[in-house]
PDB file of C-alpha atoms in Angstrom:
ATOM      1  CA  MET A 544       0.000   0.000   0.000  1.00 60.00           C
ATOM      2  CA  SER A 545       1.462   3.353  -1.013  1.00 76.00           C
ATOM      3  CA  VAL A 546       1.363   6.478   1.130  1.00 84.00           C
ATOM      4  CA  HIS A 547       0.063   9.467  -0.824  1.00 89.00           C
ATOM      5  CA  VAL A 548       1.204  12.975   0.121  1.00 91.00           C
ATOM      6  CA  LEU A 549      -0.336  16.269  -1.009  1.00 93.00           C
ATOM      7  CA  SER A 550       1.559  19.482  -0.193  1.00 95.00           C
ATOM      8  CA  VAL A 551       0.107  22.911  -0.982  1.00 96.00           C
ATOM      9  CA  SER A 552       1.215  26.400   0.041  1.00 96.00           C
ATOM     10  CA  THR A 553      -0.823  29.305  -1.301  1.00 94.00           C
ATOM     11  CA  ARG A 554      -1.742  32.907  -0.594  1.00 93.00           C
ATOM     12  CA  GLN A 555      -4.765  32.724  -2.877  1.00 92.00           C
ATOM     13  CA  PRO A 556      -8.055  32.028  -1.021  1.00 91.00           C
ATOM     14  CA  ASP A 557      -9.692  30.529  -4.112  1.00 91.00           C
ATOM     15  CA  VAL A 558      -6.875  27.993  -4.483  1.00 93.00           C
ATOM     16  CA  ALA A 559      -7.076  27.129  -0.780  1.00 92.00           C
ATOM     17  CA  TYR A 560     -10.849  26.734  -1.074  1.00 91.00           C
ATOM     18  CA  SER A 561     -10.529  24.301  -3.957  1.00 92.00           C
ATOM     19  CA  VAL A 562      -7.920  22.191  -2.167  1.00 93.00           C
ATOM     20  CA  LEU A 563      -9.752  22.132   1.179  1.00 92.00           C
ATOM     21  CA  LYS A 564     -13.078  21.274  -0.438  1.00 91.00           C
ATOM     22  CA  ASP A 565     -11.622  18.434  -2.494  1.00 92.00           C
ATOM     23  CA  LEU A 566      -9.889  17.010   0.565  1.00 92.00           C
ATOM     24  CA  TYR A 567     -12.491  17.437   3.300  1.00 92.00           C
ATOM     25  CA  CYS A 568     -15.881  18.071   1.687  1.00 88.00           C
ATOM     26  CA  PRO A 569     -15.946  16.660  -1.860  1.00 85.00           C
ATOM     27  CA  HIS A 570     -19.683  15.957  -1.597  1.00 78.00           C
ATOM     28  CA  GLN A 571     -20.689  18.551   1.000  1.00 75.00           C
ATOM     29  CA  ARG A 572     -20.987  22.325   1.050  1.00 79.00           C
ATOM     30  CA  LEU A 573     -17.996  24.389   2.169  1.00 83.00           C
ATOM     31  CA  THR A 574     -17.339  28.131   2.222  1.00 86.00           C
ATOM     32  CA  LEU A 575     -14.079  29.941   2.930  1.00 87.00           C
ATOM     33  CA  ALA A 576     -13.611  33.631   3.671  1.00 85.00           C
ATOM     34  CA  THR A 577     -10.789  35.795   4.962  1.00 81.00           C
ATOM     35  CA  ALA A 578     -10.380  39.435   5.887  1.00 69.00           C
ATOM     36  CA  SER A 579      -6.601  39.177   6.015  1.00 75.00           C
ATOM     37  CA  PRO A 580      -4.551  40.877   3.275  1.00 82.00           C
ATOM     38  CA  THR A 581      -1.750  38.415   4.063  1.00 86.00           C
ATOM     39  CA  PHE A 582      -3.742  35.204   3.710  1.00 91.00           C
ATOM     40  CA  LEU A 583      -1.717  31.999   3.845  1.00 92.00           C
ATOM     41  CA  CYS A 584      -2.683  28.345   3.716  1.00 93.00           C
ATOM     42  CA  ASP A 585      -0.049  25.632   4.142  1.00 96.00           C
ATOM     43  CA  LEU A 586      -1.325  22.084   3.862  1.00 96.00           C
ATOM     44  CA  ARG A 587       0.352  18.706   4.014  1.00 96.00           C
ATOM     45  CA  ALA A 588      -2.127  15.852   3.639  1.00 95.00           C
ATOM     46  CA  THR A 589      -1.046  12.221   3.919  1.00 94.00           C
ATOM     47  CA  ASN A 590      -3.188   9.198   3.076  1.00 92.00           C
ATOM     48  CA  ALA A 591      -2.689   5.468   3.627  1.00 90.00           C
ATOM     49  CA  GLY A 592      -5.826   3.612   2.613  1.00 89.00           C
ATOM     50  CA  ASP A 593      -8.842   5.190   4.291  1.00 90.00           C
ATOM     51  CA  LEU A 594      -6.702   6.832   6.999  1.00 95.00           C
ATOM     52  CA  GLY A 595      -5.481  10.386   6.627  1.00 95.00           C
ATOM     53  CA  ALA A 596      -3.275  12.627   8.769  1.00 96.00           C
ATOM     54  CA  ASP A 597      -2.850  16.260   7.790  1.00 96.00           C
ATOM     55  CA  THR A 598      -1.053  19.367   9.005  1.00 96.00           C
ATOM     56  CA  VAL A 599      -2.937  22.578   8.177  1.00 96.00           C
ATOM     57  CA  ARG A 600      -1.601  26.086   8.830  1.00 95.00           C
ATOM     58  CA  LEU A 601      -3.864  29.109   8.301  1.00 93.00           C
ATOM     59  CA  SER A 602      -3.242  32.826   8.766  1.00 90.00           C
ATOM     60  CA  THR A 603      -5.369  35.064  10.980  1.00 82.00           C
ATOM     61  CA  GLY A 604      -8.946  35.982  10.182  1.00 85.00           C
ATOM     62  CA  VAL A 605      -9.941  32.835   8.282  1.00 90.00           C
ATOM     63  CA  GLN A 606     -13.546  31.649   8.517  1.00 90.00           C
ATOM     64  CA  CYS A 607     -14.881  28.402   7.096  1.00 90.00           C
ATOM     65  CA  THR A 608     -18.383  26.902   7.070  1.00 91.00           C
ATOM     66  CA  VAL A 609     -18.585  23.132   6.662  1.00 90.00           C
ATOM     67  CA  ALA A 610     -21.625  20.932   6.063  1.00 90.00           C
ATOM     68  CA  PRO A 611     -21.990  17.761   8.188  1.00 92.00           C
ATOM     69  CA  VAL A 612     -19.249  15.276   7.307  1.00 92.00           C
ATOM     70  CA  ASP A 613     -19.889  11.582   6.637  1.00 92.00           C
ATOM     71  CA  TYR A 614     -16.598  10.321   8.082  1.00 94.00           C
ATOM     72  CA  LEU A 615     -14.542  10.744  11.250  1.00 97.00           C
ATOM     73  CA  LEU A 616     -12.765  14.123  11.193  1.00 97.00           C
ATOM     74  CA  VAL A 617     -10.886  15.262  14.303  1.00 98.00           C
ATOM     75  CA  THR A 618      -8.692  18.335  14.703  1.00 97.00           C
ATOM     76  CA  THR A 619      -5.991  18.826  17.318  1.00 97.00           C
ATOM     77  CA  GLY A 620      -4.703  22.333  17.970  1.00 96.00           C
ATOM     78  CA  VAL A 621      -0.926  22.731  17.753  1.00 96.00           C
ATOM     79  CA  VAL A 622      -0.545  26.535  17.821  1.00 95.00           C
ATOM     80  CA  GLY A 623      -2.882  29.510  17.489  1.00 94.00           C
ATOM     81  CA  THR A 624      -6.473  30.030  18.591  1.00 94.00           C
ATOM     82  CA  GLY A 625      -9.938  29.858  17.130  1.00 92.00           C
ATOM     83  CA  ARG A 626     -13.496  28.792  17.719  1.00 93.00           C
ATOM     84  CA  TYR A 627     -16.060  26.363  16.352  1.00 94.00           C
ATOM     85  CA  ASP A 628     -19.752  27.320  16.256  1.00 92.00           C
ATOM     86  CA  VAL A 629     -22.266  24.462  16.019  1.00 91.00           C
ATOM     87  CA  GLY A 630     -25.986  25.120  16.391  1.00 83.00           C
ATOM     88  CA  GLY A 631     -25.433  28.196  18.541  1.00 80.00           C
ATOM     89  CA  ASP A 632     -22.886  26.499  20.792  1.00 83.00           C
ATOM     90  CA  GLU A 633     -19.348  27.864  20.731  1.00 87.00           C
ATOM     91  CA  VAL A 634     -16.180  25.887  21.440  1.00 90.00           C
ATOM     92  CA  ARG A 635     -12.904  27.769  21.880  1.00 91.00           C
ATOM     93  CA  ILE A 636      -9.788  26.019  20.649  1.00 92.00           C
ATOM     94  CA  GLY A 637      -6.081  26.410  21.271  1.00 93.00           C
ATOM     95  CA  ALA A 638      -2.939  24.340  21.572  1.00 94.00           C
ATOM     96  CA  GLY A 639      -3.827  20.831  22.725  1.00 95.00           C
ATOM     97  CA  SER A 640      -7.560  21.177  22.142  1.00 95.00           C
ATOM     98  CA  VAL A 641      -9.319  18.251  20.449  1.00 96.00           C
ATOM     99  CA  PHE A 642     -12.536  18.579  18.460  1.00 95.00           C
ATOM    100  CA  ARG A 643     -14.623  16.185  16.358  1.00 95.00           C
ATOM    101  CA  PHE A 644     -16.405  17.716  13.383  1.00 95.00           C
ATOM    102  CA  PRO A 645     -20.156  16.965  13.608  1.00 91.00           C
ATOM    103  CA  ASP A 646     -21.889  14.538  11.288  1.00 90.00           C
ATOM    104  CA  ASP A 647     -25.381  15.895  11.953  1.00 87.00           C
ATOM    105  CA  ALA A 648     -25.044  19.689  11.860  1.00 88.00           C
ATOM    106  CA  PRO A 649     -23.114  22.357   9.940  1.00 91.00           C
ATOM    107  CA  LEU A 650     -20.131  24.023  11.583  1.00 92.00           C
ATOM    108  CA  THR A 651     -18.572  27.456  11.284  1.00 93.00           C
ATOM    109  CA  ALA A 652     -14.885  27.655  12.160  1.00 93.00           C
ATOM    110  CA  THR A 653     -12.913  30.836  12.791  1.00 92.00           C
ATOM    111  CA  TRP A 654      -9.147  30.465  12.911  1.00 91.00           C
ATOM    112  CA  ASP A 655      -6.449  32.940  13.951  1.00 90.00           C
ATOM    113  CA  GLY A 656      -2.961  31.862  12.970  1.00 91.00           C
ATOM    114  CA  VAL A 657      -3.556  28.190  13.671  1.00 93.00           C
ATOM    115  CA  GLU A 658      -1.708  25.005  13.009  1.00 96.00           C
ATOM    116  CA  LEU A 659      -3.975  21.973  13.181  1.00 97.00           C
ATOM    117  CA  LEU A 660      -3.247  18.262  13.140  1.00 98.00           C
ATOM    118  CA  VAL A 661      -6.178  16.589  11.403  1.00 98.00           C
ATOM    119  CA  MET A 662      -7.126  12.910  11.516  1.00 98.00           C
ATOM    120  CA  ARG A 663      -9.477  11.441   8.888  1.00 98.00           C
ATOM    121  CA  LEU A 664     -10.963   7.945   8.892  1.00 97.00           C
ATOM    122  CA  SER A 665     -13.925   6.198   7.264  1.00 96.00           C
ATOM    123  CA  ARG A 666     -16.981   5.474   9.396  1.00 93.00           C
ATOM    124  CA  SER A 667     -16.948   1.861   8.196  1.00 93.00           C
ATOM    125  CA  THR A 668     -13.582   1.306   9.883  1.00 94.00           C
ATOM    126  CA  VAL A 669     -14.844   2.818  13.137  1.00 94.00           C
ATOM    127  CA  GLU A 670     -17.929   0.585  13.079  1.00 90.00           C
ATOM    128  CA  ARG A 671     -15.907  -2.523  12.281  1.00 90.00           C
ATOM    129  CA  VAL A 672     -13.476  -1.885  15.133  1.00 90.00           C
ATOM    130  CA  ALA A 673     -16.384  -1.272  17.512  1.00 88.00           C
ATOM    131  CA  SER A 674     -18.007  -4.588  16.583  1.00 82.00           C
ATOM    132  CA  GLU A 675     -14.717  -6.487  16.865  1.00 80.00           C
ATOM    133  CA  ARG A 676     -13.372  -5.125  20.114  1.00 74.00           C
ATOM    134  CA  LEU A 677     -16.412  -4.338  22.221  1.00 71.00           C
ATOM    135  CA  PRO A 678     -19.111  -6.654  23.647  1.00 60.00           C
ATOM    136  CA  LEU A 679     -21.715  -4.687  21.758  1.00 55.00           C
ATOM    137  CA  ASP A 680     -23.961  -4.804  18.744  1.00 55.00           C
ATOM    138  CA  ALA A 681     -23.667  -1.086  18.074  1.00 46.00           C
ATOM    139  CA  ARG A 682     -23.906  -0.561  14.327  1.00 58.00           C
ATOM    140  CA  PRO A 683     -24.161   2.101  13.218  1.00 74.00           C
ATOM    141  CA  VAL A 684     -21.936   3.820  15.775  1.00 83.00           C
ATOM    142  CA  ARG A 685     -23.327   7.238  16.618  1.00 84.00           C
ATOM    143  CA  PHE A 686     -21.118   9.878  18.202  1.00 88.00           C
ATOM    144  CA  GLY A 687     -22.754  12.331  20.569  1.00 80.00           C
ATOM    145  CA  GLY A 688     -20.319  14.939  21.865  1.00 82.00           C
ATOM    146  CA  LEU A 689     -17.801  16.913  19.863  1.00 90.00           C
ATOM    147  CA  GLU A 690     -15.184  17.141  22.620  1.00 91.00           C
ATOM    148  CA  PRO A 691     -13.374  14.410  24.590  1.00 91.00           C
ATOM    149  CA  VAL A 692     -15.179  12.749  27.479  1.00 86.00           C
ATOM    150  CA  SER A 693     -12.417  13.889  29.855  1.00 86.00           C
ATOM    151  CA  GLY A 694      -9.140  15.750  30.052  1.00 87.00           C
ATOM    152  CA  PRO A 695      -7.069  12.539  30.178  1.00 90.00           C
ATOM    153  CA  ALA A 696      -8.968  11.187  27.156  1.00 90.00           C
ATOM    154  CA  GLY A 697      -8.186  14.359  25.227  1.00 93.00           C
ATOM    155  CA  ARG A 698      -4.504  14.213  26.125  1.00 94.00           C
ATOM    156  CA  ALA A 699      -4.375  10.559  25.086  1.00 95.00           C
ATOM    157  CA  TRP A 700      -5.841  11.528  21.706  1.00 97.00           C
ATOM    158  CA  VAL A 701      -3.192  14.231  21.252  1.00 97.00           C
ATOM    159  CA  ARG A 702      -0.447  11.657  21.814  1.00 96.00           C
ATOM    160  CA  LEU A 703      -2.139   9.204  19.466  1.00 96.00           C
ATOM    161  CA  ALA A 704      -2.581  11.794  16.705  1.00 97.00           C
ATOM    162  CA  HIS A 705       1.074  12.828  16.817  1.00 96.00           C
ATOM    163  CA  PHE A 706       2.197   9.197  16.791  1.00 93.00           C
ATOM    164  CA  VAL A 707       0.039   8.321  13.774  1.00 93.00           C
ATOM    165  CA  ALA A 708       1.133  11.446  11.907  1.00 93.00           C
ATOM    166  CA  ALA A 709       4.782  10.520  12.490  1.00 90.00           C
ATOM    167  CA  GLN A 710       4.200   7.026  11.096  1.00 89.00           C
ATOM    168  CA  LEU A 711       2.668   8.519   7.940  1.00 87.00           C
ATOM    169  CA  ALA A 712       5.512  10.992   7.400  1.00 82.00           C
ATOM    170  CA  ASP A 713       7.862  10.718   4.421  1.00 62.00           C
ATOM    171  CA  ASP A 714      10.805   9.714   6.586  1.00 59.00           C
ATOM    172  CA  ALA A 715       8.811   6.943   8.281  1.00 57.00           C
ATOM    173  CA  PRO A 716       7.710   4.641   5.463  1.00 58.00           C
ATOM    174  CA  SER A 717       6.364   1.975   7.811  1.00 67.00           C
ATOM    175  CA  ALA A 718       2.758   2.913   7.012  1.00 67.00           C
ATOM    176  CA  ALA A 719       3.349   1.917   3.387  1.00 71.00           C
ATOM    177  CA  HIS A 720       3.064  -1.710   4.484  1.00 80.00           C
ATOM    178  CA  PRO A 721      -0.594  -2.860   4.326  1.00 85.00           C
ATOM    179  CA  ILE A 722      -0.514  -4.551   7.740  1.00 87.00           C
ATOM    180  CA  ALA A 723       0.994  -1.470   9.387  1.00 85.00           C
ATOM    181  CA  ALA A 724      -1.457   0.883   7.650  1.00 88.00           C
ATOM    182  CA  ALA A 725      -4.417  -1.246   8.757  1.00 90.00           C
ATOM    183  CA  ALA A 726      -3.101  -1.328  12.326  1.00 90.00           C
ATOM    184  CA  LEU A 727      -2.801   2.468  12.385  1.00 92.00           C
ATOM    185  CA  ALA A 728      -6.350   2.870  11.063  1.00 94.00           C
ATOM    186  CA  ASP A 729      -7.655   0.502  13.739  1.00 94.00           C
ATOM    187  CA  LEU A 730      -5.692   2.415  16.375  1.00 95.00           C
ATOM    188  CA  VAL A 731      -7.321   5.704  15.357  1.00 97.00           C
ATOM    189  CA  ALA A 732     -10.776   4.095  15.340  1.00 96.00           C
ATOM    190  CA  ALA A 733     -10.285   2.610  18.806  1.00 94.00           C
ATOM    191  CA  GLY A 734      -8.923   5.935  20.037  1.00 95.00           C
ATOM    192  CA  ALA A 735     -11.975   7.799  18.754  1.00 96.00           C
ATOM    193  CA  LEU A 736     -14.341   5.345  20.469  1.00 92.00           C
ATOM    194  CA  ALA A 737     -12.489   5.891  23.750  1.00 91.00           C
ATOM    195  CA  THR A 738     -12.209   9.672  23.346  1.00 92.00           C
ATOM    196  CA  PHE A 739     -15.622  10.969  22.258  1.00 90.00           C
ATOM    197  CA  PRO A 740     -19.111  10.225  23.642  1.00 85.00           C
ATOM    198  CA  ASN A 741     -20.761   7.571  21.475  1.00 84.00           C
ATOM    199  CA  THR A 742     -23.326   4.795  21.495  1.00 78.00           C
ATOM    200  CA  THR A 743     -20.811   2.063  22.277  1.00 79.00           C
ATOM    201  CA  LEU A 744     -20.762   3.454  25.813  1.00 67.00           C
ATOM    202  CA  ASP A 745     -24.468   2.601  26.219  1.00 55.00           C
ATOM    203  CA  SER A 746     -24.762  -0.624  28.206  1.00 42.00           C
ATOM    204  CA  ALA A 747     -28.232  -1.189  26.736  1.00 39.00           C
ATOM    205  CA  LEU A 748     -26.509  -2.250  23.508  1.00 42.00           C
ATOM    206  CA  VAL A 749     -24.755  -5.224  25.099  1.00 44.00           C
ATOM    207  CA  ARG A 750     -25.641  -8.516  23.413  1.00 49.00           C
ATOM    208  CA  GLY A 751     -24.525 -12.089  23.870  1.00 50.00           C
ATOM    209  CA  PRO A 752     -21.685 -13.227  21.619  1.00 53.00           C
ATOM    210  CA  GLY A 753     -23.379 -16.399  20.385  1.00 54.00           C
ATOM    211  CA  TYR A 754     -21.922 -19.905  20.378  1.00 53.00           C
ATOM    212  CA  ALA A 755     -18.995 -21.131  18.281  1.00 61.00           C
ATOM    213  CA  ALA A 756     -18.017 -24.814  18.222  1.00 66.00           C
ATOM    214  CA  PRO A 757     -14.411 -26.104  18.377  1.00 76.00           C
ATOM    215  CA  SER A 758     -14.550 -26.793  14.632  1.00 77.00           C
ATOM    216  CA  THR A 759     -15.255 -23.087  14.126  1.00 82.00           C
ATOM    217  CA  VAL A 760     -12.114 -22.214  16.055  1.00 88.00           C
ATOM    218  CA  ARG A 761     -10.108 -24.660  13.952  1.00 89.00           C
ATOM    219  CA  ARG A 762     -11.332 -22.968  10.766  1.00 90.00           C
ATOM    220  CA  ALA A 763     -10.431 -19.579  12.202  1.00 93.00           C
ATOM    221  CA  VAL A 764      -6.963 -20.754  13.246  1.00 94.00           C
ATOM    222  CA  ALA A 765      -6.308 -22.197   9.794  1.00 94.00           C
ATOM    223  CA  PHE A 766      -7.391 -18.931   8.188  1.00 95.00           C
ATOM    224  CA  ILE A 767      -5.059 -16.909  10.421  1.00 96.00           C
ATOM    225  CA  ASP A 768      -2.132 -19.258   9.809  1.00 94.00           C
ATOM    226  CA  ASP A 769      -2.649 -19.032   6.042  1.00 94.00           C
ATOM    227  CA  HIS A 770      -3.157 -15.255   5.927  1.00 94.00           C
ATOM    228  CA  ALA A 771      -0.982 -13.877   8.741  1.00 94.00           C
ATOM    229  CA  SER A 772       1.157 -11.952   6.258  1.00 92.00           C
ATOM    230  CA  LEU A 773      -1.898  -9.982   5.093  1.00 92.00           C
ATOM    231  CA  PRO A 774      -3.741  -7.080   6.826  1.00 90.00           C
ATOM    232  CA  ILE A 775      -6.590  -9.278   8.079  1.00 92.00           C
ATOM    233  CA  THR A 776      -9.004  -8.224  10.818  1.00 90.00           C
ATOM    234  CA  VAL A 777     -11.127 -10.030  13.385  1.00 90.00           C
ATOM    235  CA  THR A 778     -14.081  -9.521  11.055  1.00 89.00           C
ATOM    236  CA  ASP A 779     -12.200 -11.345   8.286  1.00 91.00           C
ATOM    237  CA  VAL A 780     -11.452 -14.223  10.653  1.00 92.00           C
ATOM    238  CA  ALA A 781     -15.087 -14.403  11.763  1.00 88.00           C
ATOM    239  CA  HIS A 782     -16.335 -14.429   8.165  1.00 87.00           C
ATOM    240  CA  ALA A 783     -13.926 -17.242   7.302  1.00 89.00           C
ATOM    241  CA  ALA A 784     -15.199 -19.233  10.283  1.00 86.00           C
ATOM    242  CA  GLY A 785     -18.857 -18.461   9.531  1.00 80.00           C
ATOM    243  CA  VAL A 786     -19.719 -16.691  12.794  1.00 79.00           C
ATOM    244  CA  SER A 787     -19.930 -13.157  14.172  1.00 78.00           C
ATOM    245  CA  ALA A 788     -16.916 -11.192  15.368  1.00 82.00           C
ATOM    246  CA  ARG A 789     -18.153 -11.390  18.953  1.00 80.00           C
ATOM    247  CA  ALA A 790     -18.684 -15.147  18.679  1.00 82.00           C
ATOM    248  CA  ILE A 791     -15.143 -15.765  17.438  1.00 87.00           C
ATOM    249  CA  GLN A 792     -13.726 -13.526  20.188  1.00 85.00           C
ATOM    250  CA  SER A 793     -15.604 -15.538  22.809  1.00 83.00           C
ATOM    251  CA  ALA A 794     -14.679 -18.879  21.222  1.00 86.00           C
ATOM    252  CA  PHE A 795     -10.950 -18.093  21.150  1.00 90.00           C
ATOM    253  CA  GLN A 796     -11.038 -17.118  24.808  1.00 86.00           C
ATOM    254  CA  ARG A 797     -12.995 -20.242  25.724  1.00 84.00           C
ATOM    255  CA  HIS A 798     -11.031 -22.801  23.677  1.00 87.00           C
ATOM    256  CA  LEU A 799      -7.549 -21.242  23.362  1.00 90.00           C
ATOM    257  CA  GLY A 800      -7.382 -18.761  26.222  1.00 89.00           C
ATOM    258  CA  VAL A 801      -6.322 -15.893  23.932  1.00 91.00           C
ATOM    259  CA  THR A 802      -7.991 -13.341  21.672  1.00 91.00           C
ATOM    260  CA  PRO A 803      -7.920 -13.751  17.871  1.00 93.00           C
ATOM    261  CA  MET A 804      -5.614 -10.725  17.615  1.00 91.00           C
ATOM    262  CA  ALA A 805      -3.222 -12.210  20.173  1.00 92.00           C
ATOM    263  CA  TYR A 806      -3.139 -15.431  18.150  1.00 95.00           C
ATOM    264  CA  LEU A 807      -2.537 -13.398  14.978  1.00 95.00           C
ATOM    265  CA  ARG A 808       0.356 -11.530  16.624  1.00 94.00           C
ATOM    266  CA  ARG A 809       1.906 -14.865  17.619  1.00 95.00           C
ATOM    267  CA  ALA A 810       1.477 -16.170  14.053  1.00 96.00           C
ATOM    268  CA  ARG A 811       3.211 -13.072  12.729  1.00 96.00           C
ATOM    269  CA  LEU A 812       6.040 -13.511  15.223  1.00 96.00           C
ATOM    270  CA  GLU A 813       6.436 -17.078  13.949  1.00 95.00           C
ATOM    271  CA  GLY A 814       6.562 -15.767  10.381  1.00 96.00           C
ATOM    272  CA  ALA A 815       9.166 -13.178  11.330  1.00 96.00           C
ATOM    273  CA  HIS A 816      11.164 -15.897  13.102  1.00 96.00           C
ATOM    274  CA  ARG A 817      11.236 -18.016   9.944  1.00 96.00           C
ATOM    275  CA  ASP A 818      12.240 -15.021   7.819  1.00 95.00           C
ATOM    276  CA  LEU A 819      15.050 -14.091  10.207  1.00 95.00           C
ATOM    277  CA  GLN A 820      16.374 -17.640  10.080  1.00 95.00           C
ATOM    278  CA  ALA A 821      16.420 -17.469   6.278  1.00 94.00           C
ATOM    279  CA  ALA A 822      17.733 -13.894   6.053  1.00 93.00           C
ATOM    280  CA  ASP A 823      21.260 -12.889   5.103  1.00 91.00           C
ATOM    281  CA  PRO A 824      22.635  -9.846   6.966  1.00 90.00           C
ATOM    282  CA  THR A 825      25.541  -9.639   4.523  1.00 89.00           C
ATOM    283  CA  ALA A 826      22.988  -9.015   1.764  1.00 91.00           C
ATOM    284  CA  GLY A 827      21.480  -6.093   3.663  1.00 90.00           C
ATOM    285  CA  ASP A 828      18.656  -7.904   5.463  1.00 90.00           C
ATOM    286  CA  THR A 829      17.795  -6.206   8.774  1.00 94.00           C
ATOM    287  CA  VAL A 830      15.620  -6.896  11.789  1.00 95.00           C
ATOM    288  CA  ALA A 831      13.622  -3.725  11.075  1.00 92.00           C
ATOM    289  CA  ASP A 832      12.832  -4.867   7.533  1.00 91.00           C
ATOM    290  CA  VAL A 833      11.621  -8.266   8.682  1.00 94.00           C
ATOM    291  CA  ALA A 834       9.601  -6.748  11.521  1.00 92.00           C
ATOM    292  CA  LEU A 835       7.864  -4.321   9.182  1.00 90.00           C
ATOM    293  CA  ARG A 836       7.126  -7.102   6.686  1.00 90.00           C
ATOM    294  CA  TRP A 837       5.078  -8.765   9.416  1.00 93.00           C
ATOM    295  CA  GLY A 838       3.331  -5.607  10.580  1.00 89.00           C
ATOM    296  CA  PHE A 839       5.505  -4.626  13.546  1.00 90.00           C
ATOM    297  CA  VAL A 840       5.976  -0.869  13.168  1.00 85.00           C
ATOM    298  CA  LYS A 841       8.089  -0.267  16.273  1.00 86.00           C
ATOM    299  CA  THR A 842      11.269  -2.336  16.169  1.00 90.00           C
ATOM    300  CA  ASP A 843      11.908  -2.075  19.916  1.00 91.00           C
ATOM    301  CA  ARG A 844       8.498  -3.523  20.746  1.00 91.00           C
ATOM    302  CA  PHE A 845       9.005  -6.261  18.166  1.00 94.00           C
ATOM    303  CA  ALA A 846      12.366  -7.117  19.726  1.00 95.00           C
ATOM    304  CA  ALA A 847      10.820  -7.354  23.197  1.00 94.00           C
ATOM    305  CA  ALA A 848       7.967  -9.576  21.979  1.00 94.00           C
ATOM    306  CA  TYR A 849      10.397 -11.720  19.979  1.00 95.00           C
ATOM    307  CA  ARG A 850      12.701 -12.250  22.950  1.00 94.00           C
ATOM    308  CA  GLN A 851       9.737 -13.211  25.122  1.00 94.00           C
ATOM    309  CA  ALA A 852       8.528 -15.709  22.506  1.00 94.00           C
ATOM    310  CA  PHE A 853      11.842 -17.268  21.455  1.00 95.00           C
ATOM    311  CA  GLY A 854      14.229 -16.527  24.311  1.00 95.00           C
ATOM    312  CA  VAL A 855      16.764 -14.625  22.198  1.00 95.00           C
ATOM    313  CA  PRO A 856      16.830 -11.191  20.553  1.00 94.00           C
ATOM    314  CA  PRO A 857      15.935 -11.136  16.838  1.00 96.00           C
ATOM    315  CA  SER A 858      19.416  -9.852  15.995  1.00 94.00           C
ATOM    316  CA  ARG A 859      20.918 -13.111  17.243  1.00 94.00           C
ATOM    317  CA  THR A 860      18.593 -15.152  15.031  1.00 95.00           C
ATOM    318  CA  LEU A 861      19.502 -12.960  12.079  1.00 93.00           C
ATOM    319  CA  ARG A 862      23.224 -13.487  12.656  1.00 88.00           C
ATOM    320  CA  GLY A 863      22.682 -17.232  12.881  1.00 80.00           C
TER     321      GLY A 863
END
């Protein structure tokens, strides 16, 4: 999977309008106005699959009206100030502030010399992650509030957003790998569900997982073993086994004592172990390359997991 980067720097409001509309509101209404004679818009937008991380810098006195968006769009303030007006309610923003653009009401934003870190993700990914990881039948996921549920939740989102943006940067090509890109998208989805008020927090939505026989688990295990090198999800495993995501989660815990994702991580460690045994360091093969091939973005965490699984550091296996 390739990482696509769009970089634009312009002092022309009409050019900025065209770029911002194409990126954020291709099918919705957007207006852009500025009273500043020194208007400036700097944009760096990065995409990996249906996940996007952007840095947007705007000069003072910029106002933008946005129709409801049909995807997850969250801004994090880096510098500068501004405000968001939604249905008569006003939210002031500054450095460290986190805000989710509404999907059910238009928004008017006023920015004064801001730099924003923007996360974009499809709603389908959010709903899939909710169904896989939570004991809920919550489709479609509906977000309620536009701000984090708490200060700690907001600060956790800020850390997450900066981490994801760094992984999508030009000098960090790890997100170009399909497994790594899928993991980052799932991380953002899970972070959003933990950060903003939404229907997955409603205990009335809790349902039973359903029953899955041992033969179902065997089918799921075979699917994981055969496809561990691909960016598969719990939903993919459940479909292959012929049950729901919640049923396969429950069945793995009951029959194997682990989650499907934990089993998948172990299968990927086994794949990395085999590749390290076959690798040739004199030909330029590295631990980082092998780790990334199997979806481990952070080499230090891979090394720790590898040592725990095999009793030696991956570098020793590579050296033979």
